[in-house]
mmCIF file with all atom_site columns, C-alpha atoms (C1' of nucleotides) in Angstrom:
data_model
loop_
_atom_site.group_PDB
_atom_site.id
_atom_site.type_symbol
_atom_site.label_atom_id
_atom_site.label_alt_id
_atom_site.label_comp_id
_atom_site.label_asym_id
_atom_site.label_entity_id
_atom_site.label_seq_id
_atom_site.pdbx_PDB_ins_code
_atom_site.Cartn_x
_atom_site.Cartn_y
_atom_site.Cartn_z
_atom_site.occupancy
_atom_site.B_iso_or_equiv
_atom_site.pdbx_formal_charge
_atom_site.auth_seq_id
_atom_site.auth_comp_id
_atom_site.auth_asym_id
_atom_site.auth_atom_id
_atom_site.pdbx_PDB_model_num
ATOM 1   C CA    . MET A 1 1   ? 17.273  19.623 34.353 1.00 0.00 ? 1   MET A CA    1
ATOM 2   C CA    . ALA A 1 2   ? 19.325  22.733 33.692 1.00 0.00 ? 2   ALA A CA    1
ATOM 3   C CA    . PRO A 1 3   ? 18.178  25.654 31.542 1.00 0.00 ? 3   PRO A CA    1
ATOM 4   C CA    . LEU A 1 4   ? 19.775  25.477 28.101 1.00 0.00 ? 4   LEU A CA    1
ATOM 5   C CA    . SER A 1 5   ? 22.418  28.168 27.705 1.00 0.00 ? 5   SER A CA    1
ATOM 6   C CA    . ARG A 1 6   ? 22.764  30.589 24.854 1.00 0.00 ? 6   ARG A CA    1
ATOM 7   C CA    . THR A 1 7   ? 25.839  28.689 23.630 1.00 0.00 ? 7   THR A CA    1
ATOM 8   C CA    . PHE A 1 8   ? 23.628  25.647 23.167 1.00 0.00 ? 8   PHE A CA    1
ATOM 9   C CA    . PHE A 1 9   ? 21.688  27.572 20.527 1.00 0.00 ? 9   PHE A CA    1
ATOM 10  C CA    . ALA A 1 10  ? 24.755  29.206 18.911 1.00 0.00 ? 10  ALA A CA    1
ATOM 11  C CA    . ARG A 1 11  ? 25.375  26.211 16.631 1.00 0.00 ? 11  ARG A CA    1
ATOM 12  C CA    . PRO A 1 12  ? 24.107  25.023 13.246 1.00 0.00 ? 12  PRO A CA    1
ATOM 13  C CA    . ALA A 1 13  ? 20.331  24.569 13.244 1.00 0.00 ? 13  ALA A CA    1
ATOM 14  C CA    . ALA A 1 14  ? 20.419  20.852 12.411 1.00 0.00 ? 14  ALA A CA    1
ATOM 15  C CA    . ASP A 1 15  ? 22.696  20.133 15.395 1.00 0.00 ? 15  ASP A CA    1
ATOM 16  C CA    . VAL A 1 16  ? 20.459  22.114 17.723 1.00 0.00 ? 16  VAL A CA    1
ATOM 17  C CA    . ALA A 1 17  ? 17.312  20.473 16.319 1.00 0.00 ? 17  ALA A CA    1
ATOM 18  C CA    . LYS A 1 18  ? 18.735  17.008 16.982 1.00 0.00 ? 18  LYS A CA    1
ATOM 19  C CA    . ASP A 1 19  ? 19.898  17.895 20.507 1.00 0.00 ? 19  ASP A CA    1
ATOM 20  C CA    . LEU A 1 20  ? 16.535  19.442 21.416 1.00 0.00 ? 20  LEU A CA    1
ATOM 21  C CA    . ILE A 1 21  ? 14.803  16.067 21.199 1.00 0.00 ? 21  ILE A CA    1
ATOM 22  C CA    . GLY A 1 22  ? 14.104  15.071 24.798 1.00 0.00 ? 22  GLY A CA    1
ATOM 23  C CA    . ALA A 1 23  ? 14.490  18.612 26.169 1.00 0.00 ? 23  ALA A CA    1
ATOM 24  C CA    . THR A 1 24  ? 11.583  20.304 27.951 1.00 0.00 ? 24  THR A CA    1
ATOM 25  C CA    . LEU A 1 25  ? 9.710   23.409 26.805 1.00 0.00 ? 25  LEU A CA    1
ATOM 26  C CA    . LEU A 1 26  ? 7.454   25.254 29.233 1.00 0.00 ? 26  LEU A CA    1
ATOM 27  C CA    . VAL A 1 27  ? 5.533   28.504 28.787 1.00 0.00 ? 27  VAL A CA    1
ATOM 28  C CA    . ASP A 1 28  ? 4.247   29.750 32.131 1.00 0.00 ? 28  ASP A CA    1
ATOM 29  C CA    . ASP A 1 29  ? 4.735   26.219 33.483 1.00 0.00 ? 29  ASP A CA    1
ATOM 30  C CA    . VAL A 1 30  ? 2.644   24.614 30.756 1.00 0.00 ? 30  VAL A CA    1
ATOM 31  C CA    . GLY A 1 31  ? 4.422   22.250 28.384 1.00 0.00 ? 31  GLY A CA    1
ATOM 32  C CA    . GLY A 1 32  ? 6.338   18.999 28.093 1.00 0.00 ? 32  GLY A CA    1
ATOM 33  C CA    . LEU A 1 33  ? 8.998   16.968 26.322 1.00 0.00 ? 33  LEU A CA    1
ATOM 34  C CA    . ILE A 1 34  ? 10.111  18.060 22.849 1.00 0.00 ? 34  ILE A CA    1
ATOM 35  C CA    . VAL A 1 35  ? 9.607   15.027 20.582 1.00 0.00 ? 35  VAL A CA    1
ATOM 36  C CA    . GLU A 1 36  ? 9.763   16.566 17.084 1.00 0.00 ? 36  GLU A CA    1
ATOM 37  C CA    . THR A 1 37  ? 11.757  19.436 15.512 1.00 0.00 ? 37  THR A CA    1
ATOM 38  C CA    . GLU A 1 38  ? 12.802  20.767 12.120 1.00 0.00 ? 38  GLU A CA    1
ATOM 39  C CA    . ALA A 1 39  ? 15.892  22.803 11.186 1.00 0.00 ? 39  ALA A CA    1
ATOM 40  C CA    . TYR A 1 40  ? 15.877  25.780 8.801  1.00 0.00 ? 40  TYR A CA    1
ATOM 41  C CA    . ASP A 1 41  ? 18.768  28.009 7.751  1.00 0.00 ? 41  ASP A CA    1
ATOM 42  C CA    . GLN A 1 42  ? 19.465  30.961 5.531  1.00 0.00 ? 42  GLN A CA    1
ATOM 43  C CA    . LYS A 1 43  ? 20.752  28.892 2.574  1.00 0.00 ? 43  LYS A CA    1
ATOM 44  C CA    . ASP A 1 44  ? 17.602  26.784 2.655  1.00 0.00 ? 44  ASP A CA    1
ATOM 45  C CA    . PRO A 1 45  ? 14.889  27.532 0.052  1.00 0.00 ? 45  PRO A CA    1
ATOM 46  C CA    . ALA A 1 46  ? 12.236  26.262 2.501  1.00 0.00 ? 46  ALA A CA    1
ATOM 47  C CA    . SER A 1 47  ? 13.266  28.784 5.153  1.00 0.00 ? 47  SER A CA    1
ATOM 48  C CA    . HIS A 1 48  ? 11.539  32.075 5.857  1.00 0.00 ? 48  HIS A CA    1
ATOM 49  C CA    . SER A 1 49  ? 15.031  33.592 6.037  1.00 0.00 ? 49  SER A CA    1
ATOM 50  C CA    . TYR A 1 50  ? 15.955  32.486 2.505  1.00 0.00 ? 50  TYR A CA    1
ATOM 51  C CA    . VAL A 1 51  ? 14.868  35.801 0.973  1.00 0.00 ? 51  VAL A CA    1
ATOM 52  C CA    . GLY A 1 52  ? 16.880  37.812 3.509  1.00 0.00 ? 52  GLY A CA    1
ATOM 53  C CA    . ARG A 1 53  ? 15.752  39.895 6.434  1.00 0.00 ? 53  ARG A CA    1
ATOM 54  C CA    . THR A 1 54  ? 12.166  41.179 6.326  1.00 0.00 ? 54  THR A CA    1
ATOM 55  C CA    . ALA A 1 55  ? 9.733   42.514 8.921  1.00 0.00 ? 55  ALA A CA    1
ATOM 56  C CA    . ARG A 1 56  ? 8.288   39.058 9.548  1.00 0.00 ? 56  ARG A CA    1
ATOM 57  C CA    . ASN A 1 57  ? 11.526  37.110 9.908  1.00 0.00 ? 57  ASN A CA    1
ATOM 58  C CA    . ALA A 1 58  ? 13.550  39.769 11.763 1.00 0.00 ? 58  ALA A CA    1
ATOM 59  C CA    . SER A 1 59  ? 13.825  37.586 14.868 1.00 0.00 ? 59  SER A CA    1
ATOM 60  C CA    . MET A 1 60  ? 15.562  34.879 12.832 1.00 0.00 ? 60  MET A CA    1
ATOM 61  C CA    . PHE A 1 61  ? 18.396  37.343 12.236 1.00 0.00 ? 61  PHE A CA    1
ATOM 62  C CA    . GLY A 1 62  ? 18.596  38.325 15.894 1.00 0.00 ? 62  GLY A CA    1
ATOM 63  C CA    . PRO A 1 63  ? 20.619  36.639 18.636 1.00 0.00 ? 63  PRO A CA    1
ATOM 64  C CA    . PRO A 1 64  ? 20.385  32.879 19.220 1.00 0.00 ? 64  PRO A CA    1
ATOM 65  C CA    . GLY A 1 65  ? 18.344  31.626 22.143 1.00 0.00 ? 65  GLY A CA    1
ATOM 66  C CA    . HIS A 1 66  ? 15.325  33.789 21.344 1.00 0.00 ? 66  HIS A CA    1
ATOM 67  C CA    . ALA A 1 67  ? 11.901  32.910 19.950 1.00 0.00 ? 67  ALA A CA    1
ATOM 68  C CA    . TYR A 1 68  ? 10.819  33.374 16.342 1.00 0.00 ? 68  TYR A CA    1
ATOM 69  C CA    . ILE A 1 69  ? 7.030   33.157 16.186 1.00 0.00 ? 69  ILE A CA    1
ATOM 70  C CA    . TYR A 1 70  ? 4.983   33.518 13.020 1.00 0.00 ? 70  TYR A CA    1
ATOM 71  C CA    . ARG A 1 71  ? 1.424   33.009 11.883 1.00 0.00 ? 71  ARG A CA    1
ATOM 72  C CA    . SER A 1 72  ? 0.779   30.026 9.634  1.00 0.00 ? 72  SER A CA    1
ATOM 73  C CA    . TYR A 1 73  ? -1.995  29.979 7.024  1.00 0.00 ? 73  TYR A CA    1
ATOM 74  C CA    . GLY A 1 74  ? -3.543  33.002 8.676  1.00 0.00 ? 74  GLY A CA    1
ATOM 75  C CA    . LEU A 1 75  ? -4.793  30.862 11.563 1.00 0.00 ? 75  LEU A CA    1
ATOM 76  C CA    . HIS A 1 76  ? -2.120  29.161 13.609 1.00 0.00 ? 76  HIS A CA    1
ATOM 77  C CA    . TRP A 1 77  ? 0.937   30.313 15.522 1.00 0.00 ? 77  TRP A CA    1
ATOM 78  C CA    . CYS A 1 78  ? 4.218   28.414 15.243 1.00 0.00 ? 78  CYS A CA    1
ATOM 79  C CA    . ILE A 1 79  ? 7.270   28.748 17.506 1.00 0.00 ? 79  ILE A CA    1
ATOM 80  C CA    . ASN A 1 80  ? 10.936  28.448 16.549 1.00 0.00 ? 80  ASN A CA    1
ATOM 81  C CA    . PHE A 1 81  ? 14.118  28.705 18.581 1.00 0.00 ? 81  PHE A CA    1
ATOM 82  C CA    . VAL A 1 82  ? 16.595  31.052 16.874 1.00 0.00 ? 82  VAL A CA    1
ATOM 83  C CA    . CYS A 1 83  ? 19.992  29.437 16.629 1.00 0.00 ? 83  CYS A CA    1
ATOM 84  C CA    . GLY A 1 84  ? 23.267  29.377 14.687 1.00 0.00 ? 84  GLY A CA    1
ATOM 85  C CA    . ALA A 1 85  ? 26.377  31.478 14.741 1.00 0.00 ? 85  ALA A CA    1
ATOM 86  C CA    . GLU A 1 86  ? 27.285  33.419 11.579 1.00 0.00 ? 86  GLU A CA    1
ATOM 87  C CA    . PRO A 1 87  ? 25.649  33.519 9.182  1.00 0.00 ? 87  PRO A CA    1
ATOM 88  C CA    . LEU A 1 88  ? 22.465  34.340 10.996 1.00 0.00 ? 88  LEU A CA    1
ATOM 89  C CA    . GLY A 1 89  ? 19.002  33.405 9.818  1.00 0.00 ? 89  GLY A CA    1
ATOM 90  C CA    . SER A 1 90  ? 18.634  29.881 11.177 1.00 0.00 ? 90  SER A CA    1
ATOM 91  C CA    . ALA A 1 91  ? 16.079  28.449 13.567 1.00 0.00 ? 91  ALA A CA    1
ATOM 92  C CA    . VAL A 1 92  ? 14.476  25.253 14.811 1.00 0.00 ? 92  VAL A CA    1
ATOM 93  C CA    . LEU A 1 93  ? 10.710  24.787 14.445 1.00 0.00 ? 93  LEU A CA    1
ATOM 94  C CA    . ILE A 1 94  ? 9.210   22.987 17.440 1.00 0.00 ? 94  ILE A CA    1
ATOM 95  C CA    . ARG A 1 95  ? 6.727   20.543 15.906 1.00 0.00 ? 95  ARG A CA    1
ATOM 96  C CA    . ALA A 1 96  ? 5.467   18.347 18.752 1.00 0.00 ? 96  ALA A CA    1
ATOM 97  C CA    . LEU A 1 97  ? 5.573   17.867 22.519 1.00 0.00 ? 97  LEU A CA    1
ATOM 98  C CA    . GLU A 1 98  ? 4.691   15.049 24.824 1.00 0.00 ? 98  GLU A CA    1
ATOM 99  C CA    . PRO A 1 99  ? 2.461   16.904 27.329 1.00 0.00 ? 99  PRO A CA    1
ATOM 100 C CA    . ALA A 1 100 ? 3.830   16.768 30.877 1.00 0.00 ? 100 ALA A CA    1
ATOM 101 C CA    . THR A 1 101 ? 2.693   19.721 33.008 1.00 0.00 ? 101 THR A CA    1
ATOM 102 C CA    . GLY A 1 102 ? -0.367  21.956 32.851 1.00 0.00 ? 102 GLY A CA    1
ATOM 103 C CA    . ILE A 1 103 ? -2.381  19.398 30.932 1.00 0.00 ? 103 ILE A CA    1
ATOM 104 C CA    . GLU A 1 104 ? -5.660  20.741 32.317 1.00 0.00 ? 104 GLU A CA    1
ATOM 105 C CA    . VAL A 1 105 ? -4.844  24.223 31.005 1.00 0.00 ? 105 VAL A CA    1
ATOM 106 C CA    . MET A 1 106 ? -3.941  22.719 27.628 1.00 0.00 ? 106 MET A CA    1
ATOM 107 C CA    . ARG A 1 107 ? -7.293  20.985 27.488 1.00 0.00 ? 107 ARG A CA    1
ATOM 108 C CA    . GLN A 1 108 ? -9.112  24.240 28.179 1.00 0.00 ? 108 GLN A CA    1
ATOM 109 C CA    . ARG A 1 109 ? -7.207  26.015 25.421 1.00 0.00 ? 109 ARG A CA    1
ATOM 110 C CA    . ARG A 1 110 ? -7.454  23.212 22.873 1.00 0.00 ? 110 ARG A CA    1
ATOM 111 C CA    . GLY A 1 111 ? -10.921 21.933 23.604 1.00 0.00 ? 111 GLY A CA    1
ATOM 112 C CA    . ASN A 1 112 ? -11.631 18.535 25.012 1.00 0.00 ? 112 ASN A CA    1
ATOM 113 C CA    . VAL A 1 113 ? -9.441  16.640 22.595 1.00 0.00 ? 113 VAL A CA    1
ATOM 114 C CA    . LEU A 1 114 ? -7.575  13.328 22.796 1.00 0.00 ? 114 LEU A CA    1
ATOM 115 C CA    . PRO A 1 115 ? -4.361  13.628 24.855 1.00 0.00 ? 115 PRO A CA    1
ATOM 116 C CA    . ARG A 1 116 ? -2.214  12.674 21.889 1.00 0.00 ? 116 ARG A CA    1
ATOM 117 C CA    . LEU A 1 117 ? -3.677  15.559 19.868 1.00 0.00 ? 117 LEU A CA    1
ATOM 118 C CA    . LEU A 1 118 ? -2.944  18.254 22.460 1.00 0.00 ? 118 LEU A CA    1
ATOM 119 C CA    . CYS A 1 119 ? 0.572   19.142 21.239 1.00 0.00 ? 119 CYS A CA    1
ATOM 120 C CA    . SER A 1 120 ? 1.188   16.961 18.156 1.00 0.00 ? 120 SER A CA    1
ATOM 121 C CA    . GLY A 1 121 ? 1.829   19.628 15.548 1.00 0.00 ? 121 GLY A CA    1
ATOM 122 C CA    . PRO A 1 122 ? 3.346   23.129 15.538 1.00 0.00 ? 122 PRO A CA    1
ATOM 123 C CA    . GLY A 1 123 ? -0.018  24.916 15.542 1.00 0.00 ? 123 GLY A CA    1
ATOM 124 C CA    . ARG A 1 124 ? -1.494  22.617 18.138 1.00 0.00 ? 124 ARG A CA    1
ATOM 125 C CA    . LEU A 1 125 ? 1.364   22.942 20.619 1.00 0.00 ? 125 LEU A CA    1
ATOM 126 C CA    . SER A 1 126 ? 1.435   26.717 20.256 1.00 0.00 ? 126 SER A CA    1
ATOM 127 C CA    . GLN A 1 127 ? -2.286  26.857 21.040 1.00 0.00 ? 127 GLN A CA    1
ATOM 128 C CA    . ALA A 1 128 ? -1.887  24.477 23.990 1.00 0.00 ? 128 ALA A CA    1
ATOM 129 C CA    . LEU A 1 129 ? 0.943   26.560 25.467 1.00 0.00 ? 129 LEU A CA    1
ATOM 130 C CA    . GLY A 1 130 ? -0.707  29.928 24.795 1.00 0.00 ? 130 GLY A CA    1
ATOM 131 C CA    . VAL A 1 131 ? 2.026   31.021 22.364 1.00 0.00 ? 131 VAL A CA    1
ATOM 132 C CA    . THR A 1 132 ? 1.124   34.037 20.203 1.00 0.00 ? 132 THR A CA    1
ATOM 133 C CA    . GLY A 1 133 ? 2.961   36.714 18.257 1.00 0.00 ? 133 GLY A CA    1
ATOM 134 C CA    . THR A 1 134 ? 3.410   38.852 21.357 1.00 0.00 ? 134 THR A CA    1
ATOM 135 C CA    . LEU A 1 135 ? 6.275   36.510 22.357 1.00 0.00 ? 135 LEU A CA    1
ATOM 136 C CA    . ASP A 1 136 ? 8.130   36.889 19.050 1.00 0.00 ? 136 ASP A CA    1
ATOM 137 C CA    . GLY A 1 137 ? 11.749  37.888 19.713 1.00 0.00 ? 137 GLY A CA    1
ATOM 138 C CA    . GLN A 1 138 ? 11.611  37.172 23.442 1.00 0.00 ? 138 GLN A CA    1
ATOM 139 C CA    . PRO A 1 139 ? 14.555  35.377 25.091 1.00 0.00 ? 139 PRO A CA    1
ATOM 140 C CA    . LEU A 1 140 ? 14.109  31.705 25.919 1.00 0.00 ? 140 LEU A CA    1
ATOM 141 C CA    . ASP A 1 141 ? 16.008  31.867 29.232 1.00 0.00 ? 141 ASP A CA    1
ATOM 142 C CA    . ARG A 1 142 ? 13.502  34.131 30.955 1.00 0.00 ? 142 ARG A CA    1
ATOM 143 C CA    . ALA A 1 143 ? 9.838   34.067 31.862 1.00 0.00 ? 143 ALA A CA    1
ATOM 144 C CA    . PRO A 1 144 ? 7.469   33.050 30.484 1.00 0.00 ? 144 PRO A CA    1
ATOM 145 C CA    . PHE A 1 145 ? 9.796   30.591 28.736 1.00 0.00 ? 145 PHE A CA    1
ATOM 146 C CA    . SER A 1 146 ? 11.707  27.727 30.246 1.00 0.00 ? 146 SER A CA    1
ATOM 147 C CA    . VAL A 1 147 ? 13.808  25.399 28.078 1.00 0.00 ? 147 VAL A CA    1
ATOM 148 C CA    . LEU A 1 148 ? 15.463  22.626 30.072 1.00 0.00 ? 148 LEU A CA    1
ATOM 149 C CA    . SER A 1 149 ? 18.107  20.134 28.966 1.00 0.00 ? 149 SER A CA    1
ATOM 150 C CA    . ARG A 1 150 ? 17.259  16.472 28.575 1.00 0.00 ? 150 ARG A CA    1
ATOM 151 C CA    . THR A 1 151 ? 18.178  14.150 31.392 1.00 0.00 ? 151 THR A CA    1
ATOM 152 C CA    . ALA A 1 152 ? 18.959  10.932 29.536 1.00 0.00 ? 152 ALA A CA    1
ATOM 153 C CA    . GLU A 1 153 ? 20.340  9.722  26.231 1.00 0.00 ? 153 GLU A CA    1
ATOM 154 C CA    . THR A 1 154 ? 17.554  9.815  23.679 1.00 0.00 ? 154 THR A CA    1
ATOM 155 C CA    . PRO A 1 155 ? 17.083  7.696  20.521 1.00 0.00 ? 155 PRO A CA    1
ATOM 156 C CA    . VAL A 1 156 ? 16.610  10.187 17.669 1.00 0.00 ? 156 VAL A CA    1
ATOM 157 C CA    . VAL A 1 157 ? 15.271  9.438  14.196 1.00 0.00 ? 157 VAL A CA    1
ATOM 158 C CA    . ARG A 1 158 ? 15.479  11.819 11.223 1.00 0.00 ? 158 ARG A CA    1
ATOM 159 C CA    . GLY A 1 159 ? 13.843  12.310 7.853  1.00 0.00 ? 159 GLY A CA    1
ATOM 160 C CA    . PRO A 1 160 ? 12.533  14.870 5.367  1.00 0.00 ? 160 PRO A CA    1
ATOM 161 C CA    . ARG A 1 161 ? 10.546  17.843 6.617  1.00 0.00 ? 161 ARG A CA    1
ATOM 162 C CA    . ILE A 1 162 ? 6.757   18.184 6.457  1.00 0.00 ? 162 ILE A CA    1
ATOM 163 C CA    . GLY A 1 163 ? 4.486   20.603 4.651  1.00 0.00 ? 163 GLY A CA    1
ATOM 164 C CA    . ILE A 1 164 ? 7.092   22.326 2.477  1.00 0.00 ? 164 ILE A CA    1
ATOM 165 C CA    . THR A 1 165 ? 7.337   22.546 -1.306 1.00 0.00 ? 165 THR A CA    1
ATOM 166 C CA    . ARG A 1 166 ? 11.042  23.402 -1.659 1.00 0.00 ? 166 ARG A CA    1
ATOM 167 C CA    . GLY A 1 167 ? 14.053  21.768 -0.029 1.00 0.00 ? 167 GLY A CA    1
ATOM 168 C CA    . ILE A 1 168 ? 11.960  18.624 0.368  1.00 0.00 ? 168 ILE A CA    1
ATOM 169 C CA    . GLU A 1 169 ? 14.941  16.286 0.145  1.00 0.00 ? 169 GLU A CA    1
ATOM 170 C CA    . ALA A 1 170 ? 16.912  17.604 3.134  1.00 0.00 ? 170 ALA A CA    1
ATOM 171 C CA    . PRO A 1 171 ? 16.601  15.223 6.152  1.00 0.00 ? 171 PRO A CA    1
ATOM 172 C CA    . TRP A 1 172 ? 16.227  18.000 8.691  1.00 0.00 ? 172 TRP A CA    1
ATOM 173 C CA    . ARG A 1 173 ? 13.244  16.707 10.637 1.00 0.00 ? 173 ARG A CA    1
ATOM 174 C CA    . PHE A 1 174 ? 14.118  15.015 13.931 1.00 0.00 ? 174 PHE A CA    1
ATOM 175 C CA    . GLY A 1 175 ? 12.001  12.937 16.274 1.00 0.00 ? 175 GLY A CA    1
ATOM 176 C CA    . LEU A 1 176 ? 12.023  10.878 19.432 1.00 0.00 ? 176 LEU A CA    1
ATOM 177 C CA    . ALA A 1 177 ? 12.084  7.271  18.232 1.00 0.00 ? 177 ALA A CA    1
ATOM 178 C CA    . GLY A 1 178 ? 8.808   5.496  18.873 1.00 0.00 ? 178 GLY A CA    1
ATOM 179 C CA    . SER A 1 179 ? 7.037   8.470  20.434 1.00 0.00 ? 179 SER A CA    1
ATOM 180 C CA    . ALA A 1 180 ? 3.242   8.399  20.305 1.00 0.00 ? 180 ALA A CA    1
ATOM 181 C CA    . TYR A 1 181 ? 3.161   12.223 20.198 1.00 0.00 ? 181 TYR A CA    1
ATOM 182 C CA    . LEU A 1 182 ? 4.720   12.880 16.777 1.00 0.00 ? 182 LEU A CA    1
ATOM 183 C CA    . SER A 1 183 ? 2.681   14.921 14.303 1.00 0.00 ? 183 SER A CA    1
ATOM 184 C CA    . ARG A 1 184 ? 3.367   12.104 11.808 1.00 0.00 ? 184 ARG A CA    1
ATOM 185 C CA    . ARG A 1 185 ? 5.364   8.910  11.885 1.00 0.00 ? 185 ARG A CA    1
ATOM 186 C CA    . PHE A 1 186 ? 8.826   8.697  10.364 1.00 0.00 ? 186 PHE A CA    1
ATOM 187 C CA    . GLN A 1 187 ? 9.445   6.568  7.237  1.00 0.00 ? 187 GLN A CA    1
ATOM 188 C "C1'" . DA  B 2 1   ? -6.224  4.764  5.889  1.00 0.00 ? 1   DA  B "C1'" 1
ATOM 189 C "C1'" . DC  B 2 2   ? -6.233  8.298  2.521  1.00 0.00 ? 2   DC  B "C1'" 1
ATOM 190 C "C1'" . DC  B 2 3   ? -8.089  12.463 0.140  1.00 0.00 ? 3   DC  B "C1'" 1
ATOM 191 C "C1'" . DG  B 2 4   ? -10.074 16.928 -0.364 1.00 0.00 ? 4   DG  B "C1'" 1
ATOM 192 C "C1'" . DC  B 2 5   ? -11.497 21.188 1.301  1.00 0.00 ? 5   DC  B "C1'" 1
ATOM 193 C "C1'" . DG  B 2 6   ? -12.435 25.449 3.948  1.00 0.00 ? 6   DG  B "C1'" 1
ATOM 194 C "C1'" . DA  B 2 7   ? -10.872 28.642 7.322  1.00 0.00 ? 7   DA  B "C1'" 1
ATOM 195 C "C1'" . DT  B 2 8   ? -8.137  33.194 7.323  1.00 0.00 ? 8   DT  B "C1'" 1
ATOM 196 C "C1'" . DC  B 2 9   ? -4.413  36.622 6.682  1.00 0.00 ? 9   DC  B "C1'" 1
ATOM 197 C "C1'" . DA  B 2 10  ? 0.470   38.408 6.208  1.00 0.00 ? 10  DA  B "C1'" 1
ATOM 198 C "C1'" . DT  B 2 11  ? 3.397   38.619 2.615  1.00 0.00 ? 11  DT  B "C1'" 1
ATOM 199 C "C1'" . DC  B 2 12  ? 4.613   38.821 -1.924 1.00 0.00 ? 12  DC  B "C1'" 1
ATOM 200 C "C1'" . DT  B 2 13  ? 3.628   39.172 -7.303 1.00 0.00 ? 13  DT  B "C1'" 1
ATOM 201 C "C1'" . DG  C 3 1   ? -4.572  37.759 -6.906 1.00 0.00 ? 1   DG  C "C1'" 1
ATOM 202 C "C1'" . DA  C 3 2   ? -1.869  33.740 -5.162 1.00 0.00 ? 2   DA  C "C1'" 1
ATOM 203 C "C1'" . DT  C 3 3   ? 0.715   31.376 -1.776 1.00 0.00 ? 3   DT  C "C1'" 1
ATOM 204 C "C1'" . DG  C 3 4   ? 1.785   29.084 2.640  1.00 0.00 ? 4   DG  C "C1'" 1
ATOM 205 C "C1'" . DA  C 3 5   ? 7.047   25.515 7.979  1.00 0.00 ? 5   DA  C "C1'" 1
ATOM 206 C "C1'" . DT  C 3 6   ? -1.542  24.008 9.446  1.00 0.00 ? 6   DT  C "C1'" 1
ATOM 207 C "C1'" . DC  C 3 7   ? -5.608  21.955 11.347 1.00 0.00 ? 7   DC  C "C1'" 1
ATOM 208 C "C1'" . DG  C 3 8   ? -10.074 19.711 11.659 1.00 0.00 ? 8   DG  C "C1'" 1
ATOM 209 C "C1'" . DC  C 3 9   ? -13.847 17.751 9.431  1.00 0.00 ? 9   DC  C "C1'" 1
ATOM 210 C "C1'" . DG  C 3 10  ? -16.398 14.990 6.355  1.00 0.00 ? 10  DG  C "C1'" 1
ATOM 211 C "C1'" . DG  C 3 11  ? -16.271 11.760 2.490  1.00 0.00 ? 11  DG  C "C1'" 1
ATOM 212 C "C1'" . DT  C 3 12  ? -14.885 7.420  0.548  1.00 0.00 ? 12  DT  C "C1'" 1
ATOM 213 C "C1'" . DG  C 3 13  ? -12.374 2.662  0.371  1.00 0.00 ? 13  DG  C "C1'" 1
#
DNA sequence: ACCGCGATCATCT
DNA sequence: GATGATCGCGGTG
């Protein structure tokens, strides 16, 4: 598995989101296989970048291959990979992982919960990997991050995104077909 | 299985 | 004062 290069991320968000399925995300050697993603871009009414650059979304307008991390509902952290060429303001939300390494650490952080609930959701996986706002804007090709390319061809399914009230029709959610670690099933 | 709700806070009206 | 790219729990069918 090779680290994903910055050029990998310098493409439209939907392309990156699809190609991230099957890749590996680690934070300080805790993480696993990416099984669910969603794409957001600046023209998208569901996107944080839709209203233009603000203090919160500044990382979305920075260089590709960096993290955009925000707080959700005042409680949870969620991690995105900034991507796209011009125009800026696009990112991929990482929604679910299949846990692979550091599972004991995940269990300590998440509480003694069923394995399939460790990383099945953007807030859950951020908690399991110890992701907080201090990593917002940090590059993905350096510690503590490691994002590694997938090793085999991967069957990808797609559908509408979850938990949004605008842009609900766009099929910009991607998943590993048949995975038991999705936050919700497709179709 | 589905539904409703409370937690908690940055951002915006 | 309301809203959200969420989660976990407790109720009901």
